[in-house]
mmCIF file of C-alpha atoms in Angstrom:
data_model
loop_
_atom_site.group_PDB
_atom_site.id
_atom_site.type_symbol
_atom_site.label_atom_id
_atom_site.label_comp_id
_atom_site.label_asym_id
_atom_site.label_seq_id
_atom_site.Cartn_x
_atom_site.Cartn_y
_atom_site.Cartn_z
ATOM 1 C CA MET A 1 -19.015 1.977 -13.068
ATOM 2 C CA ILE A 2 -17.131 -1.080 -13.178
ATOM 3 C CA LEU A 3 -16.183 -0.672 -16.959
ATOM 4 C CA ARG A 4 -15.225 3.124 -16.498
ATOM 5 C CA THR A 5 -13.025 2.611 -13.521
ATOM 6 C CA PHE A 6 -11.407 -0.812 -14.658
ATOM 7 C CA GLY A 7 -11.561 -0.162 -18.597
ATOM 8 C CA TRP A 8 -8.094 0.635 -18.837
ATOM 9 C CA SER A 9 -6.887 -2.321 -16.679
ATOM 10 C CA PHE A 10 -8.862 -4.662 -18.791
ATOM 11 C CA THR A 11 -7.361 -3.010 -21.912
ATOM 12 C CA ILE A 12 -3.691 -3.297 -20.394
ATOM 13 C CA THR A 13 -4.275 -6.878 -19.469
ATOM 14 C CA GLY A 14 -5.380 -7.972 -22.930
ATOM 15 C CA LEU A 15 -2.652 -5.882 -24.717
ATOM 16 C CA GLY A 16 -0.090 -7.312 -22.043
ATOM 17 C CA LEU A 17 -0.967 -10.970 -22.643
ATOM 18 C CA ILE A 18 -0.824 -10.674 -26.194
ATOM 19 C CA ALA A 19 2.731 -9.078 -25.976
ATOM 20 C CA ALA A 20 3.586 -11.882 -23.675
ATOM 21 C CA PHE A 21 2.280 -14.459 -25.897
ATOM 22 C CA LEU A 22 4.174 -12.844 -29.037
ATOM 23 C CA TYR A 23 7.316 -12.556 -26.645
ATOM 24 C CA GLY A 24 7.473 -15.995 -25.067
ATOM 25 C CA GLY A 25 4.676 -17.896 -26.642
ATOM 26 C CA VAL A 26 2.436 -19.993 -24.018
ATOM 27 C CA SER A 27 5.159 -20.027 -21.630
ATOM 28 C CA GLY A 28 5.255 -16.189 -21.443
ATOM 29 C CA PHE A 29 1.512 -15.770 -21.407
ATOM 30 C CA VAL A 30 1.381 -18.199 -18.470
ATOM 31 C CA LEU A 31 4.232 -16.549 -16.511
ATOM 32 C CA VAL A 32 2.694 -12.944 -17.063
ATOM 33 C CA ALA A 33 -0.634 -14.372 -15.724
ATOM 34 C CA ILE A 34 1.018 -15.763 -12.792
ATOM 35 C CA LEU A 35 3.025 -12.537 -11.869
ATOM 36 C CA ALA A 36 -0.321 -10.449 -12.335
ATOM 37 C CA VAL A 37 -1.916 -12.404 -9.719
ATOM 38 C CA LEU A 38 0.839 -12.279 -7.626
ATOM 39 C CA GLU A 39 1.238 -8.733 -7.650
ATOM 40 C CA ILE A 40 -2.449 -8.220 -7.029
ATOM 41 C CA SER A 41 -2.375 -10.552 -3.903
ATOM 42 C CA LEU A 42 0.683 -8.873 -2.543
ATOM 43 C CA SER A 43 -0.710 -5.410 -3.182
ATOM 44 C CA PHE A 44 -4.229 -5.399 -2.239
ATOM 45 C CA ASP A 45 -3.848 -3.871 0.938
ATOM 46 C CA ASN A 46 -1.989 -1.168 -0.760
ATOM 47 C CA ALA A 47 -5.323 -0.200 -2.636
ATOM 48 C CA VAL A 48 -7.048 0.416 0.509
ATOM 49 C CA VAL A 49 -4.482 2.603 1.966
ATOM 50 C CA ASN A 50 -4.208 4.563 -1.094
ATOM 51 C CA ALA A 51 -7.680 5.040 -1.394
ATOM 52 C CA LYS A 52 -7.782 6.551 2.262
ATOM 53 C CA ILE A 53 -5.047 8.929 1.298
ATOM 54 C CA LEU A 54 -6.171 9.641 -2.363
ATOM 55 C CA GLU A 55 -9.918 10.869 -1.027
ATOM 56 C CA ARG A 56 -7.948 13.607 0.964
ATOM 57 C CA MET A 57 -6.265 15.084 -2.379
ATOM 58 C CA SER A 58 -7.860 17.326 -4.939
ATOM 59 C CA ALA A 59 -9.291 16.224 -8.012
ATOM 60 C CA PHE A 60 -6.387 17.560 -10.096
ATOM 61 C CA TRP A 61 -3.867 15.648 -7.864
ATOM 62 C CA GLN A 62 -6.225 12.365 -7.698
ATOM 63 C CA LYS A 63 -5.301 12.567 -11.693
ATOM 64 C CA ILE A 64 -1.914 12.967 -11.309
ATOM 65 C CA PHE A 65 -1.546 10.079 -9.229
ATOM 66 C CA LEU A 66 -3.531 8.120 -11.556
ATOM 67 C CA THR A 67 -1.601 9.122 -14.710
ATOM 68 C CA ILE A 68 1.940 10.105 -13.770
ATOM 69 C CA GLY A 69 1.849 7.903 -10.546
ATOM 70 C CA ILE A 70 0.969 4.664 -12.505
ATOM 71 C CA ALA A 71 3.966 5.678 -15.041
ATOM 72 C CA ILE A 72 6.244 5.793 -11.997
ATOM 73 C CA ALA A 73 4.758 2.527 -10.461
ATOM 74 C CA VAL A 74 4.752 0.571 -14.014
ATOM 75 C CA PHE A 75 8.057 1.569 -15.643
ATOM 76 C CA GLY A 76 9.981 3.067 -12.412
ATOM 77 C CA MET A 77 9.409 0.436 -10.005
ATOM 78 C CA ARG A 78 8.893 -2.600 -12.140
ATOM 79 C CA LEU A 79 11.776 -1.881 -14.653
ATOM 80 C CA VAL A 80 14.025 1.112 -13.686
ATOM 81 C CA PHE A 81 14.370 0.185 -10.084
ATOM 82 C CA PRO A 82 15.514 -3.498 -10.622
ATOM 83 C CA LEU A 83 18.122 -2.318 -13.182
ATOM 84 C CA ALA A 84 19.271 0.565 -10.800
ATOM 85 C CA ILE A 85 19.546 -1.945 -7.791
ATOM 86 C CA VAL A 86 21.676 -3.921 -10.120
ATOM 87 C CA SER A 87 23.764 -1.368 -11.253
ATOM 88 C CA ILE A 88 24.593 -0.132 -7.795
ATOM 89 C CA THR A 89 25.489 -3.466 -6.014
ATOM 90 C CA ALA A 90 27.185 -5.044 -8.922
ATOM 91 C CA GLN A 91 28.978 -1.594 -9.414
ATOM 92 C CA LEU A 92 27.945 -1.449 -13.171
ATOM 93 C CA SER A 93 27.100 1.170 -15.360
ATOM 94 C CA PRO A 94 23.358 1.633 -16.312
ATOM 95 C CA ILE A 95 24.196 0.411 -19.786
ATOM 96 C CA GLU A 96 25.879 -2.571 -18.728
ATOM 97 C CA ALA A 97 23.101 -3.332 -16.121
ATOM 98 C CA ILE A 98 20.786 -3.467 -19.030
ATOM 99 C CA GLU A 99 22.951 -5.694 -21.245
ATOM 100 C CA LEU A 100 23.093 -7.966 -18.080
ATOM 101 C CA ALA A 101 19.371 -8.157 -17.713
ATOM 102 C CA PHE A 102 18.909 -9.317 -21.504
ATOM 103 C CA THR A 103 21.896 -11.411 -21.967
ATOM 104 C CA ASP A 104 22.711 -13.172 -18.406
ATOM 105 C CA GLU A 105 19.250 -13.267 -16.749
ATOM 106 C CA LYS A 106 20.758 -15.697 -14.092
ATOM 107 C CA ALA A 107 23.574 -13.461 -12.873
ATOM 108 C CA TYR A 108 20.940 -10.507 -13.001
ATOM 109 C CA ALA A 109 18.641 -12.300 -10.751
ATOM 110 C CA ASP A 110 21.531 -13.304 -8.604
ATOM 111 C CA GLN A 111 22.352 -9.525 -8.006
ATOM 112 C CA MET A 112 18.750 -8.654 -7.176
ATOM 113 C CA HIS A 113 18.605 -11.665 -4.493
ATOM 114 C CA ASP A 114 22.011 -10.080 -3.058
ATOM 115 C CA ALA A 115 20.696 -6.916 -2.643
ATOM 116 C CA TYR A 116 17.348 -8.057 -1.145
ATOM 117 C CA PRO A 117 18.377 -7.501 2.501
ATOM 118 C CA MET A 118 18.876 -3.776 2.045
ATOM 119 C CA ILE A 119 15.805 -3.527 0.187
ATOM 120 C CA ALA A 120 13.725 -5.496 2.488
ATOM 121 C CA ALA A 121 15.317 -3.421 5.404
ATOM 122 C CA PHE A 122 14.216 -0.187 3.851
ATOM 123 C CA GLY A 123 10.729 -1.288 2.950
ATOM 124 C CA GLY A 124 9.963 -3.231 5.846
ATOM 125 C CA MET A 125 10.882 -0.208 8.157
ATOM 126 C CA PHE A 126 8.974 2.093 6.483
ATOM 127 C CA LEU A 127 5.794 -0.096 6.359
ATOM 128 C CA LEU A 128 6.332 -1.207 10.015
ATOM 129 C CA MET A 129 6.220 2.605 10.966
ATOM 130 C CA LEU A 130 3.124 3.178 8.816
ATOM 131 C CA PHE A 131 1.399 0.174 10.734
ATOM 132 C CA LEU A 132 2.890 1.263 14.391
ATOM 133 C CA ASP A 133 1.519 4.647 14.011
ATOM 134 C CA PHE A 134 -1.719 3.418 12.957
ATOM 135 C CA VAL A 135 -2.519 0.977 15.853
ATOM 136 C CA PHE A 136 -1.067 3.202 18.632
ATOM 137 C CA GLU A 137 -3.630 5.933 17.445
ATOM 138 C CA GLU A 138 -6.811 6.161 19.299
ATOM 139 C CA ARG A 139 -9.894 5.597 16.974
ATOM 140 C CA SER A 140 -13.561 5.540 17.657
ATOM 141 C CA GLU A 141 -13.998 2.408 15.553
ATOM 142 C CA LYS A 142 -11.864 -0.670 16.717
ATOM 143 C CA TRP A 143 -11.698 -3.844 14.573
ATOM 144 C CA LEU A 144 -10.214 -5.986 17.188
ATOM 145 C CA PRO A 145 -10.972 -4.126 20.633
ATOM 146 C CA TRP A 146 -9.277 -6.662 22.587
ATOM 147 C CA LEU A 147 -5.829 -5.655 20.961
ATOM 148 C CA GLU A 148 -6.408 -2.321 19.717
ATOM 149 C CA ARG A 149 -7.591 -0.936 23.045
ATOM 150 C CA PRO A 150 -4.467 -1.664 25.033
ATOM 151 C CA LEU A 151 -2.063 -0.765 22.166
ATOM 152 C CA ALA A 152 -3.934 2.812 21.651
ATOM 153 C CA ARG A 153 -3.483 3.289 25.690
ATOM 154 C CA ILE A 154 0.286 2.510 25.487
ATOM 155 C CA GLY A 155 0.605 4.493 22.341
ATOM 156 C CA LYS A 156 0.047 7.795 24.347
ATOM 157 C CA LEU A 157 3.787 7.338 25.090
ATOM 158 C CA ASP A 158 5.555 9.703 22.853
ATOM 159 C CA GLN A 159 7.692 8.403 19.845
ATOM 160 C CA LEU A 160 6.767 4.856 20.826
ATOM 161 C CA SER A 161 6.701 3.845 17.218
ATOM 162 C CA VAL A 162 10.408 5.005 16.628
ATOM 163 C CA VAL A 163 11.417 3.024 19.984
ATOM 164 C CA ILE A 164 9.808 -0.177 18.723
ATOM 165 C CA ALA A 165 10.933 0.017 15.096
ATOM 166 C CA GLY A 166 14.492 0.693 16.022
ATOM 167 C CA VAL A 167 14.643 -2.085 18.526
ATOM 168 C CA ALA A 168 13.182 -4.403 15.794
ATOM 169 C CA LEU A 169 15.959 -3.101 13.273
ATOM 170 C CA ALA A 170 18.453 -3.622 15.835
ATOM 171 C CA ALA A 171 17.571 -6.949 16.524
ATOM 172 C CA ILE A 172 17.174 -7.935 12.660
ATOM 173 C CA SER A 173 20.430 -6.606 11.698
ATOM 174 C CA GLY A 174 22.438 -7.666 14.698
ATOM 175 C CA TYR A 175 21.268 -11.286 14.724
ATOM 176 C CA PHE A 176 19.964 -12.221 11.356
ATOM 177 C CA ALA A 177 21.583 -10.108 8.587
ATOM 178 C CA ASP A 178 24.888 -11.409 7.013
ATOM 179 C CA ASN A 179 25.798 -7.566 6.416
ATOM 180 C CA PRO A 180 24.477 -5.813 9.583
ATOM 181 C CA GLY A 181 26.035 -2.364 8.828
ATOM 182 C CA GLU A 182 24.243 -2.214 5.317
ATOM 183 C CA VAL A 183 20.937 -3.593 6.571
ATOM 184 C CA MET A 184 21.055 -0.992 9.553
ATOM 185 C CA ILE A 185 21.826 1.906 7.237
ATOM 186 C CA ALA A 186 19.126 0.772 4.911
ATOM 187 C CA GLY A 187 16.454 0.407 7.665
ATOM 188 C CA VAL A 188 17.359 3.539 9.365
ATOM 189 C CA LEU A 189 16.844 5.511 5.804
ATOM 190 C CA GLY A 190 13.536 3.714 5.685
ATOM 191 C CA MET A 191 12.290 4.970 9.182
ATOM 192 C CA VAL A 192 13.619 8.529 8.282
ATOM 193 C CA THR A 193 11.756 8.683 4.782
ATOM 194 C CA TYR A 194 8.668 7.656 6.591
ATOM 195 C CA ILE A 195 8.894 10.465 9.259
ATOM 196 C CA LEU A 196 9.858 13.130 6.563
ATOM 197 C CA VAL A 197 7.663 12.260 4.005
ATOM 198 C CA ASN A 198 4.569 11.632 6.518
ATOM 199 C CA GLY A 199 5.371 14.707 8.583
ATOM 200 C CA LEU A 200 5.684 16.954 5.687
ATOM 201 C CA GLY A 201 2.272 15.871 4.223
ATOM 202 C CA GLU A 202 0.391 16.253 7.522
ATOM 203 C CA LEU A 203 2.198 19.645 7.896
ATOM 204 C CA PHE A 204 1.007 21.263 4.630
ATOM 205 C CA ALA A 205 -2.490 19.273 4.919
ATOM 206 C CA GLU A 206 -2.826 21.150 8.194
ATOM 207 C CA ALA A 207 -2.132 24.242 6.836
ATOM 208 C CA GLY A 208 -4.202 24.130 3.950
ATOM 209 C CA GLU A 209 -7.242 23.096 6.315
ATOM 210 C CA ASP A 210 -6.353 26.229 8.395
ATOM 211 C CA GLU A 211 -6.614 28.453 5.047
ATOM 212 C CA LEU A 212 -10.035 27.079 4.550
ATOM 213 C CA GLU A 213 -11.335 27.662 7.966
ATOM 214 C CA GLU A 214 -10.107 31.392 7.792
ATOM 215 C CA GLU A 215 -11.970 31.874 4.402
ATOM 216 C CA GLY A 216 -15.094 30.104 5.870
ATOM 217 C CA GLU A 217 -15.004 27.457 3.020
ATOM 218 C CA LYS A 218 -14.545 24.457 5.047
ATOM 219 C CA SER A 219 -17.295 22.026 4.444
ATOM 220 C CA SER A 220 -18.502 18.988 6.547
ATOM 221 C CA GLY A 221 -18.951 15.022 6.066
ATOM 222 C CA PRO A 222 -16.614 13.052 3.711
ATOM 223 C CA SER A 223 -15.885 15.805 1.186
ATOM 224 C CA GLU A 224 -13.727 17.552 3.934
ATOM 225 C CA LEU A 225 -11.114 15.100 3.328
ATOM 226 C CA ALA A 226 -10.394 16.229 -0.018
ATOM 227 C CA VAL A 227 -8.994 19.634 0.787
ATOM 228 C CA ALA A 228 -5.273 18.957 0.146
ATOM 229 C CA THR A 229 -3.902 21.252 -2.822
ATOM 230 C CA GLY A 230 -0.608 22.776 -3.625
ATOM 231 C CA LYS A 231 2.017 21.744 -1.132
ATOM 232 C CA ALA A 232 -0.096 19.711 0.932
ATOM 233 C CA ALA A 233 -1.212 17.374 -2.194
ATOM 234 C CA PHE A 234 2.311 17.512 -3.518
ATOM 235 C CA PHE A 235 3.697 15.697 -0.334
ATOM 236 C CA LEU A 236 0.749 13.528 -0.071
ATOM 237 C CA PHE A 237 1.630 12.548 -3.779
ATOM 238 C CA LEU A 238 5.117 11.912 -2.563
ATOM 239 C CA TYR A 239 3.858 9.823 0.417
ATOM 240 C CA LEU A 240 1.781 7.612 -2.070
ATOM 241 C CA GLU A 241 4.501 6.839 -4.236
ATOM 242 C CA VAL A 242 6.986 6.160 -1.407
ATOM 243 C CA LEU A 243 4.494 3.815 0.009
ATOM 244 C CA ASP A 244 3.790 2.340 -3.362
ATOM 245 C CA ALA A 245 7.255 1.521 -3.521
ATOM 246 C CA SER A 246 7.665 -0.044 -0.207
ATOM 247 C CA PHE A 247 4.721 -2.328 -1.073
ATOM 248 C CA SER A 248 6.218 -2.974 -4.664
ATOM 249 C CA PHE A 249 9.631 -4.124 -3.249
ATOM 250 C CA ASP A 250 8.311 -7.586 -1.990
ATOM 251 C CA GLY A 251 6.417 -8.289 -5.397
ATOM 252 C CA VAL A 252 9.576 -7.098 -7.351
ATOM 253 C CA ILE A 253 12.029 -9.593 -5.616
ATOM 254 C CA GLY A 254 9.456 -12.482 -5.631
ATOM 255 C CA ALA A 255 8.870 -12.094 -9.190
ATOM 256 C CA PHE A 256 12.498 -13.337 -9.670
ATOM 257 C CA ALA A 257 11.423 -16.849 -8.355
ATOM 258 C CA ILE A 258 8.910 -16.986 -11.163
ATOM 259 C CA SER A 259 10.886 -15.555 -14.113
ATOM 260 C CA THR A 260 14.211 -13.750 -14.409
ATOM 261 C CA ASP A 261 13.329 -12.039 -17.594
ATOM 262 C CA PRO A 262 12.735 -8.203 -17.110
ATOM 263 C CA VAL A 263 10.315 -8.123 -20.235
ATOM 264 C CA VAL A 264 8.042 -10.742 -18.563
ATOM 265 C CA ILE A 265 8.382 -9.218 -14.905
ATOM 266 C CA LEU A 266 7.543 -5.796 -16.431
ATOM 267 C CA LEU A 267 4.383 -6.920 -18.232
ATOM 268 C CA GLY A 268 3.167 -9.251 -15.269
ATOM 269 C CA LEU A 269 3.651 -6.638 -12.563
ATOM 270 C CA GLY A 270 2.842 -3.706 -14.747
ATOM 271 C CA ILE A 271 -0.723 -5.508 -15.204
ATOM 272 C CA GLY A 272 -1.267 -6.300 -11.562
ATOM 273 C CA ALA A 273 -0.321 -2.617 -10.742
ATOM 274 C CA MET A 274 -2.863 -1.265 -13.042
ATOM 275 C CA TYR A 275 -5.533 -3.358 -11.276
ATOM 276 C CA ILE A 276 -4.366 -1.903 -7.947
ATOM 277 C CA ARG A 277 -4.790 1.675 -9.301
ATOM 278 C CA SER A 278 -8.237 0.876 -10.594
ATOM 279 C CA LEU A 279 -9.212 -0.622 -7.473
ATOM 280 C CA THR A 280 -7.981 2.305 -5.413
ATOM 281 C CA VAL A 281 -10.269 4.678 -7.513
ATOM 282 C CA PHE A 282 -13.435 2.360 -7.207
ATOM 283 C CA LEU A 283 -12.932 2.533 -3.553
ATOM 284 C CA VAL A 284 -12.789 6.374 -3.373
ATOM 285 C CA ARG A 285 -15.924 6.759 -5.830
ATOM 286 C CA LYS A 286 -18.083 4.014 -4.156
ATOM 287 C CA GLY A 287 -17.233 5.264 -0.543
ATOM 288 C CA THR A 288 -16.325 1.853 0.448
ATOM 289 C CA LEU A 289 -13.989 2.763 3.277
ATOM 290 C CA HIS A 290 -17.004 4.776 4.969
ATOM 291 C CA GLU A 291 -19.409 1.882 4.339
ATOM 292 C CA TYR A 292 -17.090 -0.878 5.398
ATOM 293 C CA VAL A 293 -15.170 0.860 8.235
ATOM 294 C CA TYR A 294 -12.991 -2.162 9.196
ATOM 295 C CA LEU A 295 -11.491 -2.364 5.678
ATOM 296 C CA GLU A 296 -8.971 0.309 6.965
ATOM 297 C CA HIS A 297 -7.901 -1.492 9.855
ATOM 298 C CA GLY A 298 -7.527 -4.993 8.135
ATOM 299 C CA ALA A 299 -5.321 -3.291 5.457
ATOM 300 C CA HIS A 300 -3.095 -1.686 8.064
ATOM 301 C CA TRP A 301 -2.744 -5.052 10.013
ATOM 302 C CA ALA A 302 -1.969 -6.548 6.387
ATOM 303 C CA ILE A 303 0.700 -4.099 6.280
ATOM 304 C CA GLY A 304 2.208 -4.913 9.606
ATOM 305 C CA ALA A 305 2.133 -8.635 8.440
ATOM 306 C CA LEU A 306 3.803 -7.718 5.125
ATOM 307 C CA ALA A 307 6.641 -5.720 7.083
ATOM 308 C CA THR A 308 7.303 -8.323 9.526
ATOM 309 C CA CYS A 309 7.367 -10.936 6.593
ATOM 310 C CA MET A 310 10.020 -8.575 5.032
ATOM 311 C CA LEU A 311 12.164 -8.170 8.042
ATOM 312 C CA ILE A 312 12.280 -12.010 8.563
ATOM 313 C CA SER A 313 12.978 -12.690 4.919
ATOM 314 C CA ILE A 314 16.431 -10.678 5.794
ATOM 315 C CA GLY A 315 17.641 -13.687 7.352
ATOM 316 C CA SER A 316 15.242 -16.510 6.228
ATOM 317 C CA HIS A 317 13.105 -16.690 3.039
ATOM 318 C CA VAL A 318 9.434 -16.211 3.288
ATOM 319 C CA ASN A 319 7.459 -17.498 0.461
ATOM 320 C CA GLU A 320 5.550 -14.786 -1.415
ATOM 321 C CA TRP A 321 2.282 -16.677 -1.665
ATOM 322 C CA ILE A 322 2.351 -16.621 2.170
ATOM 323 C CA THR A 323 2.949 -13.036 2.549
ATOM 324 C CA GLY A 324 0.253 -12.271 -0.162
ATOM 325 C CA GLY A 325 -2.250 -14.938 1.592
ATOM 326 C CA LEU A 326 -1.682 -13.140 4.849
ATOM 327 C CA GLY A 327 -2.706 -9.950 3.496
ATOM 328 C CA ALA A 328 -5.506 -11.078 1.501
ATOM 329 C CA GLY A 329 -6.995 -12.987 4.404
ATOM 330 C CA LEU A 330 -6.798 -10.210 6.763
ATOM 331 C CA ILE A 331 -8.588 -7.902 4.284
ATOM 332 C CA ILE A 332 -11.390 -10.273 3.408
ATOM 333 C CA ALA A 333 -11.683 -10.856 7.154
ATOM 334 C CA ALA A 334 -12.222 -7.050 7.903
ATOM 335 C CA PHE A 335 -14.529 -7.049 4.873
ATOM 336 C CA VAL A 336 -16.732 -9.844 6.420
ATOM 337 C CA THR A 337 -16.894 -8.299 9.984
ATOM 338 C CA SER A 338 -17.731 -4.966 8.365
ATOM 339 C CA VAL A 339 -20.582 -6.432 6.490
ATOM 340 C CA LEU A 340 -21.787 -8.199 9.873
ATOM 341 C CA ARG A 341 -21.549 -4.836 11.647
ATOM 342 C CA ASN A 342 -23.584 -3.092 9.194
ATOM 343 C CA ARG A 343 -26.318 -5.677 9.428
ATOM 344 C CA ARG A 344 -26.527 -5.465 13.248
ATOM 345 C CA GLU A 345 -26.786 -1.668 13.099
ATOM 346 C CA GLY A 346 -29.391 -2.054 10.548
ATOM 347 C CA ALA A 347 -31.295 -4.525 12.542
ATOM 348 C CA ALA A 348 -30.778 -2.495 15.558
ATOM 349 C CA GLU A 349 -32.339 0.679 13.846
ATOM 350 C CA GLU A 350 -35.431 -1.425 12.583
ATOM 351 C CA ALA A 351 -36.012 -2.623 16.030
ATOM 352 C CA GLY A 352 -35.553 0.613 17.492
ATOM 353 C CA SER A 353 -38.116 2.127 14.877
ATOM 354 C CA GLU A 354 -40.650 -0.709 15.648
ATOM 355 C CA ASP A 355 -40.523 0.186 19.346
ATOM 356 C CA LYS A 356 -41.464 3.693 18.940
ATOM 357 C CA PRO A 357 -44.898 4.445 19.893
ATOM 358 C CA LEU A 358 -47.238 5.886 17.231
ATOM 359 C CA HIS A 359 -48.402 9.314 17.724
ATOM 360 C CA THR A 360 -52.186 10.034 16.879
ATOM 361 C CA THR A 361 -53.663 13.407 16.669
ATOM 362 C CA GLN A 362 -56.832 13.814 18.812
ATOM 363 C CA VAL A 363 -59.721 15.993 17.098
#
């Protein structure tokens, strides 16, 4: 199971590290390894959220996400996206942006850092909306009941997520951003993107479930989640790609603090992205989210922490290891509490079975 799921990741790791050594020697090898660890630590919560969405998709669309999706994630977000940002912000042609990346790495990195407030505003607002929609929804299982219960109660107020996200964006752009207009526009676009893609995904998913109900084919149990096909699966795929892009923003920008070489960044973050995809598949195939019920909660609280760090970083730099540490810490805490919960329930079931009287048959 481990080899089958992580086999491609192990292969890409080996090839990537060999390429890094041939390209940059020992220094390139070490930098690529550090970047891979950074990407995994920053995006671990992404794998949990991806798995929750991926299990709602048909097998065909799961393969699309794991093939075409990984190409978009590795080459699109880790190579093309930085070049596109530099091209737009520096008003350069794509060819000139590529030449800048390989001939003047410092100027290339400076352009990326100058564009960071807009990138952080877009990605931060997208992730903040995702986090708020989760914590404001009533759920049977609560990881932090003392906090999640009142949040779910006030979440009954319609469009509260939009209100809070809008106020946060206004405060950040008005008091902390050097270019408030650009930050405000980018943040609003992040909110609109989330509402549009998430709304369309849910709309077509519900339509697909209605069709199955009419045909009498709807199943029960966890398998009923994997019903999204056609338009529903397509919009879930778009949602996953935008979500993955939002998670990637922090890692891509943070990578420039470690190396400004686009090849080193591509290799390091690409290796990390492969492990996130493999981990997503592992969680789906093992049914881990059903067994460890608080993992989803921990992932969304980690998303909230990441969104907060991204928005704060618009006005003040937040170290990437802090962001990654917060996310990993919340995921680990959610896993540990899930294990303790399962043990308590198992002990309670055993105690209940021992208390039941034995029935004897009288002859």
